[in-house]
Short mmCIF file of C-alpha atoms in Angstrom, two decimals:
data_model
loop_
_atom_site.label_atom_id
_atom_site.label_comp_id
_atom_site.label_asym_id
_atom_site.label_seq_id
_atom_site.Cartn_x
_atom_site.Cartn_y
_atom_site.Cartn_z
CA GLU A 246 0.00 0.00 0.00
CA PRO A 247 1.41 3.42 -0.92
CA GLU A 248 2.52 5.52 2.00
CA VAL A 249 4.11 8.83 2.85
CA THR A 250 7.62 8.41 4.22
CA GLN A 251 9.56 10.93 6.27
CA THR A 252 13.21 11.08 7.19
CA PRO A 253 14.75 11.26 9.66
CA SER A 254 12.43 9.93 12.34
CA HIS A 255 14.25 11.97 14.98
CA GLN A 256 16.56 14.95 14.56
CA VAL A 257 18.45 16.74 17.29
CA THR A 258 19.95 20.09 16.39
CA GLN A 259 21.69 22.98 18.09
CA MET A 260 19.78 26.22 18.43
CA GLY A 261 20.58 28.49 15.50
CA GLN A 262 21.31 25.67 13.10
CA GLU A 263 19.41 24.91 9.93
CA VAL A 264 17.53 21.65 9.48
CA ILE A 265 15.91 20.02 6.50
CA LEU A 266 13.10 17.60 7.02
CA ARG A 267 12.41 15.28 4.14
CA CYS A 268 9.25 13.67 2.86
CA VAL A 269 8.37 11.41 -0.01
CA PRO A 270 4.65 11.83 -0.74
CA ILE A 271 2.54 9.20 -2.45
CA SER A 272 3.58 9.24 -6.07
CA ASN A 273 0.36 10.23 -7.82
CA HIS A 274 -0.65 12.85 -5.27
CA LEU A 275 -0.73 16.51 -6.21
CA TYR A 276 -1.19 18.31 -2.88
CA PHE A 277 1.43 18.33 -0.19
CA TYR A 278 1.30 19.63 3.36
CA TRP A 279 3.39 20.17 6.43
CA TYR A 280 1.86 20.12 9.89
CA ARG A 281 3.44 20.60 13.30
CA GLN A 282 2.54 19.13 16.67
CA ILE A 283 4.20 20.59 19.73
CA LEU A 284 4.27 18.05 22.55
CA GLY A 285 0.91 17.84 24.24
CA GLN A 286 -0.73 20.28 21.87
CA LYS A 287 -2.86 20.00 18.78
CA VAL A 288 -1.69 19.41 15.26
CA GLU A 289 -1.26 22.74 13.45
CA PHE A 290 -1.21 23.45 9.75
CA LEU A 291 1.98 25.03 8.43
CA VAL A 292 1.85 25.09 4.65
CA SER A 293 0.28 23.52 1.60
CA PHE A 294 1.96 23.10 -1.76
CA TYR A 295 0.45 22.53 -5.15
CA ASN A 296 1.69 22.84 -8.68
CA ASN A 297 5.22 23.61 -7.51
CA GLU A 298 4.31 26.54 -5.36
CA ILE A 299 2.96 27.38 -1.95
CA SER A 300 -0.82 27.58 -2.09
CA GLU A 301 -1.52 28.46 1.54
CA LYS A 302 0.49 29.05 4.66
CA SER A 303 -0.34 29.71 8.27
CA GLU A 304 0.90 32.48 10.52
CA ILE A 305 3.43 30.03 11.93
CA PHE A 306 5.08 29.67 8.54
CA ASP A 307 7.20 32.80 8.58
CA ASP A 308 10.47 33.63 6.84
CA GLN A 309 12.25 31.08 8.98
CA PHE A 310 10.54 28.30 7.04
CA SER A 311 10.66 27.28 3.42
CA VAL A 312 9.48 24.32 1.38
CA GLU A 313 10.77 22.84 -1.79
CA ARG A 314 10.06 20.02 -4.17
CA PRO A 315 13.58 19.57 -5.53
CA ASP A 316 12.70 16.65 -7.75
CA GLY A 317 9.68 14.61 -8.72
CA SER A 318 9.53 12.68 -5.48
CA ASN A 319 10.85 14.62 -2.50
CA PHE A 320 9.15 17.41 -0.57
CA THR A 321 11.28 19.19 2.00
CA LEU A 322 10.75 21.59 4.87
CA LYS A 323 13.71 23.78 5.76
CA ILE A 324 13.88 25.56 9.08
CA ARG A 325 16.57 28.21 9.28
CA SER A 326 18.15 29.36 12.53
CA THR A 327 16.20 26.97 14.70
CA LYS A 328 14.82 28.07 18.05
CA LEU A 329 13.96 26.07 21.13
CA GLU A 330 10.27 26.54 20.42
CA ASP A 331 10.65 24.83 17.06
CA SER A 332 10.94 21.53 18.93
CA ALA A 333 7.93 19.52 17.79
CA MET A 334 6.76 16.62 15.71
CA TYR A 335 6.56 17.59 12.05
CA PHE A 336 4.18 15.69 9.82
CA CYS A 337 4.15 15.61 6.07
CA ALA A 338 0.92 14.71 4.29
CA SER A 339 -0.26 14.35 0.73
CA SER A 340 -3.56 14.02 -1.08
CA ASP A 341 -4.55 13.41 -4.67
CA LEU A 342 -7.09 16.20 -4.66
CA GLY A 343 -7.60 19.20 -2.44
CA GLY A 344 -10.78 20.04 -0.58
CA GLY A 345 -12.17 17.20 1.49
CA THR A 346 -10.22 14.30 0.12
CA GLU A 347 -8.28 12.12 2.49
CA ALA A 348 -4.84 13.32 3.43
CA PHE A 349 -2.29 10.58 4.01
CA PHE A 350 0.23 11.32 6.72
CA GLY A 351 3.79 10.24 7.22
CA GLN A 352 5.01 8.90 10.53
CA GLY A 353 6.50 12.26 11.47
CA THR A 354 9.91 13.66 12.31
CA ARG A 355 10.55 14.54 15.92
CA LEU A 356 12.70 17.66 15.96
CA THR A 357 14.50 18.51 19.17
CA VAL A 358 16.31 21.83 19.38
CA VAL A 359 18.85 22.04 22.19
CA ALA B 194 -11.93 31.49 11.90
CA GLN B 195 -12.88 27.87 12.10
CA THR B 196 -12.18 26.04 15.33
CA VAL B 197 -12.45 22.44 16.45
CA THR B 198 -12.95 21.55 20.10
CA GLN B 199 -12.50 18.20 21.77
CA SER B 200 -13.58 18.54 25.38
CA GLN B 201 -12.34 15.15 26.60
CA PRO B 202 -8.55 15.07 27.01
CA GLU B 203 -8.70 11.42 28.08
CA MET B 204 -11.20 8.60 27.91
CA SER B 205 -11.14 5.01 29.00
CA VAL B 206 -13.18 2.02 27.88
CA GLN B 207 -13.33 -1.64 28.74
CA GLU B 208 -12.47 -4.05 25.98
CA ALA B 209 -15.58 -5.04 23.98
CA GLU B 210 -17.52 -2.06 25.30
CA THR B 211 -18.63 1.05 23.43
CA VAL B 212 -17.18 4.52 23.83
CA THR B 213 -18.11 7.89 22.34
CA LEU B 214 -15.63 10.68 21.73
CA SER B 215 -16.98 14.22 21.44
CA CYS B 216 -16.12 16.94 18.96
CA THR B 217 -17.66 20.31 18.26
CA TYR B 218 -16.63 22.82 15.66
CA ASP B 219 -17.37 26.34 14.67
CA THR B 220 -17.75 27.54 11.12
CA SER B 221 -19.88 29.85 9.05
CA GLU B 222 -19.46 27.65 6.00
CA SER B 223 -22.11 25.19 4.85
CA ASP B 224 -19.95 22.90 2.74
CA TYR B 225 -17.12 21.14 4.51
CA TYR B 226 -15.75 17.79 5.57
CA LEU B 227 -15.11 16.36 8.99
CA PHE B 228 -12.67 13.63 9.89
CA TRP B 229 -11.56 11.51 12.76
CA TYR B 230 -7.88 10.60 12.70
CA LYS B 231 -6.22 8.05 14.94
CA GLN B 232 -2.65 8.49 16.14
CA PRO B 233 -1.28 5.32 17.78
CA PRO B 234 2.05 5.27 19.61
CA SER B 235 3.72 4.74 16.25
CA ARG B 236 2.75 8.40 15.67
CA GLN B 237 1.40 8.04 12.16
CA MET B 238 -1.96 9.73 11.68
CA ILE B 239 -4.47 7.30 10.23
CA LEU B 240 -7.87 8.24 8.87
CA VAL B 241 -10.66 6.52 10.76
CA ILE B 242 -13.75 8.02 9.22
CA ARG B 243 -14.88 10.91 7.03
CA GLN B 244 -18.16 12.80 6.86
CA GLU B 245 -19.36 15.15 4.15
CA ALA B 246 -21.40 17.99 5.58
CA TYR B 247 -24.03 17.92 2.87
CA LYS B 248 -24.81 14.29 3.59
CA GLN B 249 -27.35 13.81 6.36
CA GLN B 250 -26.57 10.13 6.72
CA ASN B 251 -23.98 9.40 9.38
CA ALA B 252 -20.81 7.76 8.11
CA THR B 253 -19.89 4.28 9.33
CA GLU B 254 -16.75 2.20 8.94
CA ASN B 255 -17.06 -1.22 10.51
CA ARG B 256 -16.94 -0.65 14.30
CA PHE B 257 -16.63 3.11 13.91
CA SER B 258 -19.57 5.41 13.37
CA VAL B 259 -20.28 9.08 13.78
CA ASN B 260 -23.18 11.13 15.06
CA PHE B 261 -23.14 14.22 12.86
CA GLN B 262 -25.41 17.01 14.04
CA LYS B 263 -24.91 19.84 11.56
CA ALA B 264 -27.14 22.38 13.25
CA ALA B 265 -25.44 21.78 16.58
CA LYS B 266 -22.02 21.63 14.90
CA SER B 267 -21.31 18.38 16.65
CA PHE B 268 -19.41 15.39 15.31
CA SER B 269 -18.94 12.54 17.78
CA LEU B 270 -17.20 9.24 17.14
CA LYS B 271 -18.59 5.99 18.48
CA ILE B 272 -16.34 2.98 18.74
CA SER B 273 -18.20 -0.27 19.25
CA ASP B 274 -16.73 -3.52 20.53
CA SER B 275 -13.55 -1.71 21.56
CA GLN B 276 -10.30 -3.57 21.00
CA LEU B 277 -6.89 -3.16 22.57
CA GLY B 278 -5.60 -1.89 19.24
CA ASP B 279 -8.01 1.05 19.41
CA ALA B 280 -5.91 2.64 22.14
CA ALA B 281 -4.54 5.85 20.65
CA MET B 282 -4.95 9.61 20.39
CA TYR B 283 -8.00 10.51 18.37
CA PHE B 284 -8.16 13.83 16.56
CA CYS B 285 -11.23 15.45 15.12
CA ALA B 286 -10.50 17.60 12.07
CA TYR B 287 -12.31 19.98 9.74
CA VAL B 288 -11.67 21.16 6.22
CA GLU B 289 -13.62 23.48 3.99
CA ASN B 290 -14.83 22.26 0.66
CA TYR B 291 -14.78 25.04 -1.88
CA GLY B 292 -13.17 25.39 -5.25
CA GLY B 293 -10.02 26.96 -3.92
CA SER B 294 -9.63 24.77 -0.87
CA GLN B 295 -6.27 23.12 -0.62
CA GLY B 296 -7.50 20.72 2.00
CA ASN B 297 -5.75 22.27 4.98
CA LEU B 298 -7.01 20.46 8.03
CA ILE B 299 -7.94 22.18 11.27
CA PHE B 300 -7.48 19.81 14.20
CA GLY B 301 -8.84 19.59 17.71
CA LYS B 302 -6.50 18.98 20.63
CA GLY B 303 -7.19 15.29 20.66
CA THR B 304 -8.61 12.69 23.04
CA LYS B 305 -6.38 9.98 24.45
CA LEU B 306 -8.29 6.71 24.50
CA SER B 307 -7.22 3.87 26.77
CA VAL B 308 -8.66 0.39 26.39
CA LYS B 309 -8.67 -1.83 29.46
CA PRO B 310 -8.46 -5.60 29.02
#
């Protein structure tokens, strides 16, 4: 069964460093998303990506963040100059259509900023 | 702005019994979708059930069913014949359905379900 895969599963980084979280969406999907879940809190939308550009982003997704689809399979989230409060679980998701279609989630990357 | 509220941080159920998880939401839209996602300890979010707002009939998926009350903006999940494998965090989520919607989900805070043998 097709699935969304994320690497790494856990990343520890020093405050101020840059990290890149990687995702391989399901191959025939067209919409890609990043969500964040701070420990003990709800899952929050960060950004959606369609047709090789950002389609929507939340207030959380400021200039510190960027997304890229460098090739036909990967979808990355870059966080520049990480802060302690960036520590969270980051989920990638993809769907074949937008709107109310099912989004398939990856297993997440736990980012710890120390 | 749309919001999703899950008022039960934790719930517990005996194996083989039935449990209902609550969810309310706030929106001014009439066309949207509602979801319940399950997040087991493995962390991956798995879709449990999906409801289209324009459908009056409550969605069912095997042991999982919803009670969708559109006027009350309520969307509860009923799990029948609970199994040990049902133990997980359950998230209620909302997404608008309009031509420009990218499918960005709005989640509640989640309900942690424990299943006792």
